[in-house]
Coordinates of C-alpha atoms and ligand atoms in Angstrom, one line a residue:
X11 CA 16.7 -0.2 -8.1
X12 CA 17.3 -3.1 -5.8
X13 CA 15.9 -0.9 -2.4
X14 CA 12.5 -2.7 -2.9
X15 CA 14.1 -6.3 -2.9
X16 CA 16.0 -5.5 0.1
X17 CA 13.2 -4.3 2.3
X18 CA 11.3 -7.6 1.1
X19 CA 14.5 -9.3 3.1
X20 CA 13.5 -7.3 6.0
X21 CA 9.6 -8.7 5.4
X22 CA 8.6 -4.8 4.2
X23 CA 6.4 -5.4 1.0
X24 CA 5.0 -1.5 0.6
X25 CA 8.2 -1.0 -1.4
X26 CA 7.8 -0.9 -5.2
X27 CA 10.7 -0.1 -6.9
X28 CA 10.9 1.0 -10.9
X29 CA 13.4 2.6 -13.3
X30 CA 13.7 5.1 -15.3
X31 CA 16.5 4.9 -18.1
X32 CA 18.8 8.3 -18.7
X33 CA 20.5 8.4 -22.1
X34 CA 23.2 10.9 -22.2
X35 CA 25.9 12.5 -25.4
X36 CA 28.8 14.1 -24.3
X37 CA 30.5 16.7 -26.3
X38 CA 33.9 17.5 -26.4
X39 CA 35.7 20.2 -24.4
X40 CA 36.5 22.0 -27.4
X41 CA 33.0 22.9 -27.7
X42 CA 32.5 23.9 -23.7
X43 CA 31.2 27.3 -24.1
X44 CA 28.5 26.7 -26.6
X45 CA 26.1 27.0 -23.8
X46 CA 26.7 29.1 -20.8
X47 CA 23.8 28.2 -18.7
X48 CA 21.4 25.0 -18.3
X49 CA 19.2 24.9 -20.6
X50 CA 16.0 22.7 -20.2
X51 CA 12.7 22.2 -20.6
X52 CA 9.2 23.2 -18.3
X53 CA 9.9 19.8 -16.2
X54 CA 6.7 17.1 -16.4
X55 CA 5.9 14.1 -14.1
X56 CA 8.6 12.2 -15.7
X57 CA 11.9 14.7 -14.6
X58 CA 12.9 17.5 -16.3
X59 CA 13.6 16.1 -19.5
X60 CA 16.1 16.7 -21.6
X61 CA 18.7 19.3 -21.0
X62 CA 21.8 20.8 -22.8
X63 CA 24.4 21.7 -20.0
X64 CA 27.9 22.7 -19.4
X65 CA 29.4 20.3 -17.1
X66 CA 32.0 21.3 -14.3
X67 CA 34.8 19.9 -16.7
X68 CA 33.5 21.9 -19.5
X69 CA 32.3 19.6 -21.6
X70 CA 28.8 19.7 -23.0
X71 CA 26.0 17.0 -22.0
X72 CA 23.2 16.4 -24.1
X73 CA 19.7 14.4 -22.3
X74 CA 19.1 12.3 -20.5
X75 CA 15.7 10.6 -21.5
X76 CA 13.7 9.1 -19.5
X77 CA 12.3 5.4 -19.9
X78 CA 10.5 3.2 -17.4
X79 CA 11.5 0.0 -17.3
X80 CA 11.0 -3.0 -14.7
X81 CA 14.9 -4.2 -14.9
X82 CA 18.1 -2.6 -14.9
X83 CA 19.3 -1.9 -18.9
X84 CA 22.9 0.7 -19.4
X85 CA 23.2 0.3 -23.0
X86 CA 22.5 3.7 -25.7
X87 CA 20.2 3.1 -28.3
X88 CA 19.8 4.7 -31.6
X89 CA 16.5 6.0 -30.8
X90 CA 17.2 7.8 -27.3
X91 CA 20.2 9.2 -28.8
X92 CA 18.2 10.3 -31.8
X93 CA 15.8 11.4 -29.0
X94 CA 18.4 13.4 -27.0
X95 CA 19.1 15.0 -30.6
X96 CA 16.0 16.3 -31.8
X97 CA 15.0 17.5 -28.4
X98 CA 18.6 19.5 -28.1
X99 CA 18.2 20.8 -31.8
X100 CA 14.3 22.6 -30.8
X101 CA 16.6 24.1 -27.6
X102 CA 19.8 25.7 -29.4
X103 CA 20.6 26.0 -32.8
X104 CA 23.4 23.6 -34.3
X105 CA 24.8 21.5 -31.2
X106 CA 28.0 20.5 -32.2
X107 CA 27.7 17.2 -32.6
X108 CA 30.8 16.5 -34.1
X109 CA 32.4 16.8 -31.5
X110 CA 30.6 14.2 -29.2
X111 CA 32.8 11.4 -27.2
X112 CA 30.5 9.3 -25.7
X113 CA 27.1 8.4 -24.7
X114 CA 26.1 6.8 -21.8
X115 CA 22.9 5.6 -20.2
X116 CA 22.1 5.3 -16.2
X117 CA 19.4 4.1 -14.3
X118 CA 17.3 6.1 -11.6
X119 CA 15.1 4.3 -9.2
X120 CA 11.1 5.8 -8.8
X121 CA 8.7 4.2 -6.2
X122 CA 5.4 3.4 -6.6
X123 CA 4.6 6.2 -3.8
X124 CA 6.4 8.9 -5.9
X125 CA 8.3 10.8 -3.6
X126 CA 11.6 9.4 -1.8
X127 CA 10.7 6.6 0.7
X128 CA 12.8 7.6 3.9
X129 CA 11.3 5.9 6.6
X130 CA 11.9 2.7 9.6
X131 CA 11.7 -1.0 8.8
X132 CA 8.2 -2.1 9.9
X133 CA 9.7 -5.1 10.5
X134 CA 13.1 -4.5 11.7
X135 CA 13.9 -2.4 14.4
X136 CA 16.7 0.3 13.5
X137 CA 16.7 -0.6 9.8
X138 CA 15.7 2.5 7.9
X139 CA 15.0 2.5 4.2
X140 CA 16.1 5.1 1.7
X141 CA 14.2 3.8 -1.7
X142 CA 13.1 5.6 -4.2
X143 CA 15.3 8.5 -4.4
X144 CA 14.4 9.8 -7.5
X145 CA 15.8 12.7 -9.2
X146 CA 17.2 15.1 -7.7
X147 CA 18.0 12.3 -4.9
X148 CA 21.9 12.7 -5.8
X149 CA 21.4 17.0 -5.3
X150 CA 19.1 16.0 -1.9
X151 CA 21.9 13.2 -0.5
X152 CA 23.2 15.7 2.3
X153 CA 19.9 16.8 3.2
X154 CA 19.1 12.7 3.6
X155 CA 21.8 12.3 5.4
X156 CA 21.2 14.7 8.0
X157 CA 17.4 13.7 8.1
X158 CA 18.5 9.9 8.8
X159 CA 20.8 11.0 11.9
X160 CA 18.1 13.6 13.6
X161 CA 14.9 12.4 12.8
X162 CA 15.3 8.4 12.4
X163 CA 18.2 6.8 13.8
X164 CA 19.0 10.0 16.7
X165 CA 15.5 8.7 18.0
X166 CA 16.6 5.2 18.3
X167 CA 20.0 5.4 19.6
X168 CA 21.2 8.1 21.5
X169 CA 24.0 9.8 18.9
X170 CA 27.3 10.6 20.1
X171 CA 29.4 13.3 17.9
X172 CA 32.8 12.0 17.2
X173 CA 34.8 15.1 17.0
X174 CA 37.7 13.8 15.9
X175 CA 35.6 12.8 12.3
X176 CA 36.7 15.0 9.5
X177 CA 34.0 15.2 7.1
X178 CA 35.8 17.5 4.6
X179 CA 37.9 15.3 1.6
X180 CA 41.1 16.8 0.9
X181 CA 40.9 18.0 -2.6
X182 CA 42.7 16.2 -5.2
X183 CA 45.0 18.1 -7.3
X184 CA 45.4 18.6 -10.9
X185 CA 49.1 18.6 -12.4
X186 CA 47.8 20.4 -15.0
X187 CA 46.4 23.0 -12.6
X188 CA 49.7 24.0 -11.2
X189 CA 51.9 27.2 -11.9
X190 CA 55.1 26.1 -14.1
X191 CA 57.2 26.4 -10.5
X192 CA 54.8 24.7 -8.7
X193 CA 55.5 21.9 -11.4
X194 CA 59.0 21.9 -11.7
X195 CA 59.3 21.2 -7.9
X196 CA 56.9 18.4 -7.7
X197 CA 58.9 16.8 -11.0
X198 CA 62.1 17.3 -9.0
X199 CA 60.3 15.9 -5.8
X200 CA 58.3 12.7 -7.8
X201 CA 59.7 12.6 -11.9
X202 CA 56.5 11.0 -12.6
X203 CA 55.0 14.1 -12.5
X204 CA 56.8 15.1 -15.4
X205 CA 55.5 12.5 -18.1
X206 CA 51.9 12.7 -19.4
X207 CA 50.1 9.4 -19.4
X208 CA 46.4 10.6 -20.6
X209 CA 47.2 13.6 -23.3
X210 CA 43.5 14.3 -23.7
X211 CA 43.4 15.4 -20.0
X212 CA 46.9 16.0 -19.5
X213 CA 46.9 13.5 -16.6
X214 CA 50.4 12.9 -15.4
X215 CA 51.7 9.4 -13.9
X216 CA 52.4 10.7 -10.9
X217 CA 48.4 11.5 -10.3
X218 CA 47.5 8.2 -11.5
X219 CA 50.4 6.6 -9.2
X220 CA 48.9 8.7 -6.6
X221 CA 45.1 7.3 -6.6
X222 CA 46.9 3.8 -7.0
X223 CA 48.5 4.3 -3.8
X224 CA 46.0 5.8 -1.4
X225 CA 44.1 4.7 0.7
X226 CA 41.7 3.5 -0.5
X227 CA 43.1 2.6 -3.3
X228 CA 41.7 3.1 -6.9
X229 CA 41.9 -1.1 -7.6
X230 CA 40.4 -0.7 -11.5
X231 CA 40.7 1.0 -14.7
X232 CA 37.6 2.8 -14.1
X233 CA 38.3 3.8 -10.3
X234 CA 41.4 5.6 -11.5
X235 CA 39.3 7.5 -14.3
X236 CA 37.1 8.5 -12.2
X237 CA 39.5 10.2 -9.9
X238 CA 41.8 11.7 -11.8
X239 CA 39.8 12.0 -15.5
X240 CA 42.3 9.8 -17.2
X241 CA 40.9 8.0 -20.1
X242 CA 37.6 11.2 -19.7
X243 CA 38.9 13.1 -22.7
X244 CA 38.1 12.7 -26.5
X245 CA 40.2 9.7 -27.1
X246 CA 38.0 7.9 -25.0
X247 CA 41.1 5.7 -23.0
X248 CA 42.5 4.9 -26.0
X249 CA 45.8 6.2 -25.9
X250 CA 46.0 5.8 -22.3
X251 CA 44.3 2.8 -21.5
X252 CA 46.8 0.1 -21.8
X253 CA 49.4 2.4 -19.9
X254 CA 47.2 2.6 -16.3
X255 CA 46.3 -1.0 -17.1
X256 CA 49.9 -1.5 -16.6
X257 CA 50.5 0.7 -14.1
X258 CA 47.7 -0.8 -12.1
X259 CA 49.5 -4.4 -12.6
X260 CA 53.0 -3.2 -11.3
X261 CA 51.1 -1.5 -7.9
X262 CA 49.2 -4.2 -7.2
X263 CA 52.0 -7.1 -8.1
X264 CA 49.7 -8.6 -9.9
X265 CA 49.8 -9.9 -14.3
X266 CA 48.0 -7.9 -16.7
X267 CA 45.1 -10.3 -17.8
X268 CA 44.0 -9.9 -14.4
X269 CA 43.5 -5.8 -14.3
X270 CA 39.9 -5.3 -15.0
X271 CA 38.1 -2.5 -16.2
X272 CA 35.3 -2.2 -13.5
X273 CA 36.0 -4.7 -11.3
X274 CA 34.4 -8.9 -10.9
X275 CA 35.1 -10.1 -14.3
X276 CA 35.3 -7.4 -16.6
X277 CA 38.9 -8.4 -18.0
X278 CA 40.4 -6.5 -21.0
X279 CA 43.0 -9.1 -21.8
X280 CA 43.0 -12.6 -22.1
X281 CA 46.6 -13.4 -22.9
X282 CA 49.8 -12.7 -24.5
X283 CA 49.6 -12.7 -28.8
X284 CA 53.5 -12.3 -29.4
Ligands
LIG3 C1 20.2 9.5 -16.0 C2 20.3 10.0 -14.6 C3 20.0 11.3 -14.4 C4 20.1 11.9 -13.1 N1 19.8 13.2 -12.9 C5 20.0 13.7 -11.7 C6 19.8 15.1 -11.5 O1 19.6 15.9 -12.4 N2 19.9 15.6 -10.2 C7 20.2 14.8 -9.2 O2 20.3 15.3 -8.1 N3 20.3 13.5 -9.3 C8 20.2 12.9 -10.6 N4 20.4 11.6 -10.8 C9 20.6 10.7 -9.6 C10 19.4 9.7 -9.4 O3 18.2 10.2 -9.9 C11 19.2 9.3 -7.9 O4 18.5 10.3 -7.3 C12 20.4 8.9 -7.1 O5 21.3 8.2 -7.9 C13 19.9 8.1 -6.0 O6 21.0 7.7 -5.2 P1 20.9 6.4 -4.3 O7 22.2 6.3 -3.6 O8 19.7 6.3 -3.6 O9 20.8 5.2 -5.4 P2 21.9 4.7 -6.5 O10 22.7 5.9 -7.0 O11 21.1 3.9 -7.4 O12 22.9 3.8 -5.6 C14 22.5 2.5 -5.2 C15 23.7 1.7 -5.0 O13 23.4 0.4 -4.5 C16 24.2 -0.6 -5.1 N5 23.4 -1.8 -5.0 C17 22.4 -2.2 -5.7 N6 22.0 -3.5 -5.3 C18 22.8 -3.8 -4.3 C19 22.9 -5.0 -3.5 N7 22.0 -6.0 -3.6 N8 23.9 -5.0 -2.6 C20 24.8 -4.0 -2.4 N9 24.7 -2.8 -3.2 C21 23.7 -2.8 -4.1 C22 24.3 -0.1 -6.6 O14 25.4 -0.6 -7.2 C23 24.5 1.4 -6.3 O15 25.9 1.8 -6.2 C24 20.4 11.0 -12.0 C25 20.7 9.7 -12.3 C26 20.6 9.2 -13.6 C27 20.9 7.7 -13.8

């Protein structure tokens, strides 16, 4: 949502940014096959509206609305939620909404021009702007990409391909993925394997040690969620929580007042009670 600020940096004023609040629900696993396919709506100006999916984790996802706004606002409200509800409910019959863990809101960027905005700084030479990339922007990002290099920047600079570039991330594996032998001999080979830190997700310490340690490291209680779905599962973090915190403490030598949850200031502890 900030693309339009930064191109009036560059002295580009034809860039006018808004956003468009998301509310999401998110059911449990338990209940991953109650749909089998996406199911949404005929789409409208706005997006395409509310949709009851099956996410690659199996869980179910319930929305997101849509609600323009001039400043950035993540919290959930009783009305989108309700929203998100009664749209889901005229979809499939009895979404199981007991078993929902979280909701969620996000904000997605839409310019006043209504398409993406991919295009050279009038004002500075070689800056190119990407504003505006609405929905599906995050589907479209490789096709972006690949625009940017041939038609914008391979036209200002002459490109060289560095071969030695690997552009294909080694896939993270899951301990719970693994055939009991593959297990036993990475236990034998790293015992932290062998105890369960997150027991929603069945995310061992030796995964969570693992995204610590790389490079880069995962630096935050959030950055290790997100890559190995500890603290993703119905409890939410809170079994598992205060153990990463920890673990994140020991890795980085650093006391546990100062882990934070998503980096800057956002501690979880403020000191010791007993
Ligand atoms: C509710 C919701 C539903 C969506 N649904 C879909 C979908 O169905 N399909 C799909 O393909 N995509 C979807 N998206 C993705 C979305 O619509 C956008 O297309 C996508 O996120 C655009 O990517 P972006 O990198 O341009 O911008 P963003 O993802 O907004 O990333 C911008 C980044 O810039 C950072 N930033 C901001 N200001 C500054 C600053 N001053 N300095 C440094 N960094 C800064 C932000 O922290 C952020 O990380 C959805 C997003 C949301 C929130």
């Amino acid at each position: 949502m900030q693309s339009g600020k930064i191109a009036e940096l560059a002295g580009d004023n034809s860039i006018t940014i808004g956003g468009r609040k998301g509310e999401y629900i998110l059911l449990d696993r338990e209940s991953g096959d109650f749909v089998s396919h996406t199911l949404f709506f005929t789409p409208t100006k706005k997006g395409k509206g509310i949709l009851v999916t099956q996410t690659v984790d199996n869980n179910i996802l319930l929305g997101p609305t849509a609600e323009e706004l001039e400043y950035s606002d993540t919290t959930t409200s009783a009305n989108g939620l309700n929203f998100v509800i009664s749209k889901a409910k005229t979809m499939c019959k009895n979404p199981p909404l007991f078993n929902t863990i979280t909701s969620f809101a996000g904000m997605r960027a839409y310019s006043s021009r209504h398409d993406f905005i991919i295009e050279e700084s009038q004002s500075v030479k070689g800056l190119i702007h990407c504003a505006g990339i609405e929905s599906p922007g995050l589907t479209s990002a490789p096709a972006i990409a690949e625009y940017v290099v041939n038609e914008l920047v391979g036209k200002i600079v002459a490109l060289e391909k560095n071969e030695r570039f690997n552009g294909t991330r080694k896939p993270d594996y899951f301990f719970k993925n693994l055939s009991v032998d593959e297990k036993n001999e990475l236990i034998k080979k790293e015992p932290s394997y062998g105890k369960i830190v997150c027991r929603c997700e069945q995310i061992t310490e030796g995964e969570i040690l693992r995204v610590i340690r790389e490079n880069p490291p995962a630096k935050d209680i959030d950055g290790v969620k997100r890559r190995t779905r500890s603290g993703m599962g119905r409890c939410q973090g809170g079994f598992c929580q205060p153990y990463v915190a920890e673990l994140l403490a020991r890795e980085q030598n650093i006391p546990l007042e100062s882990v934070t949850k998503k980096g800057k200031d956002s501690y979880l502890l403020t000191g010791v009670t007993k």
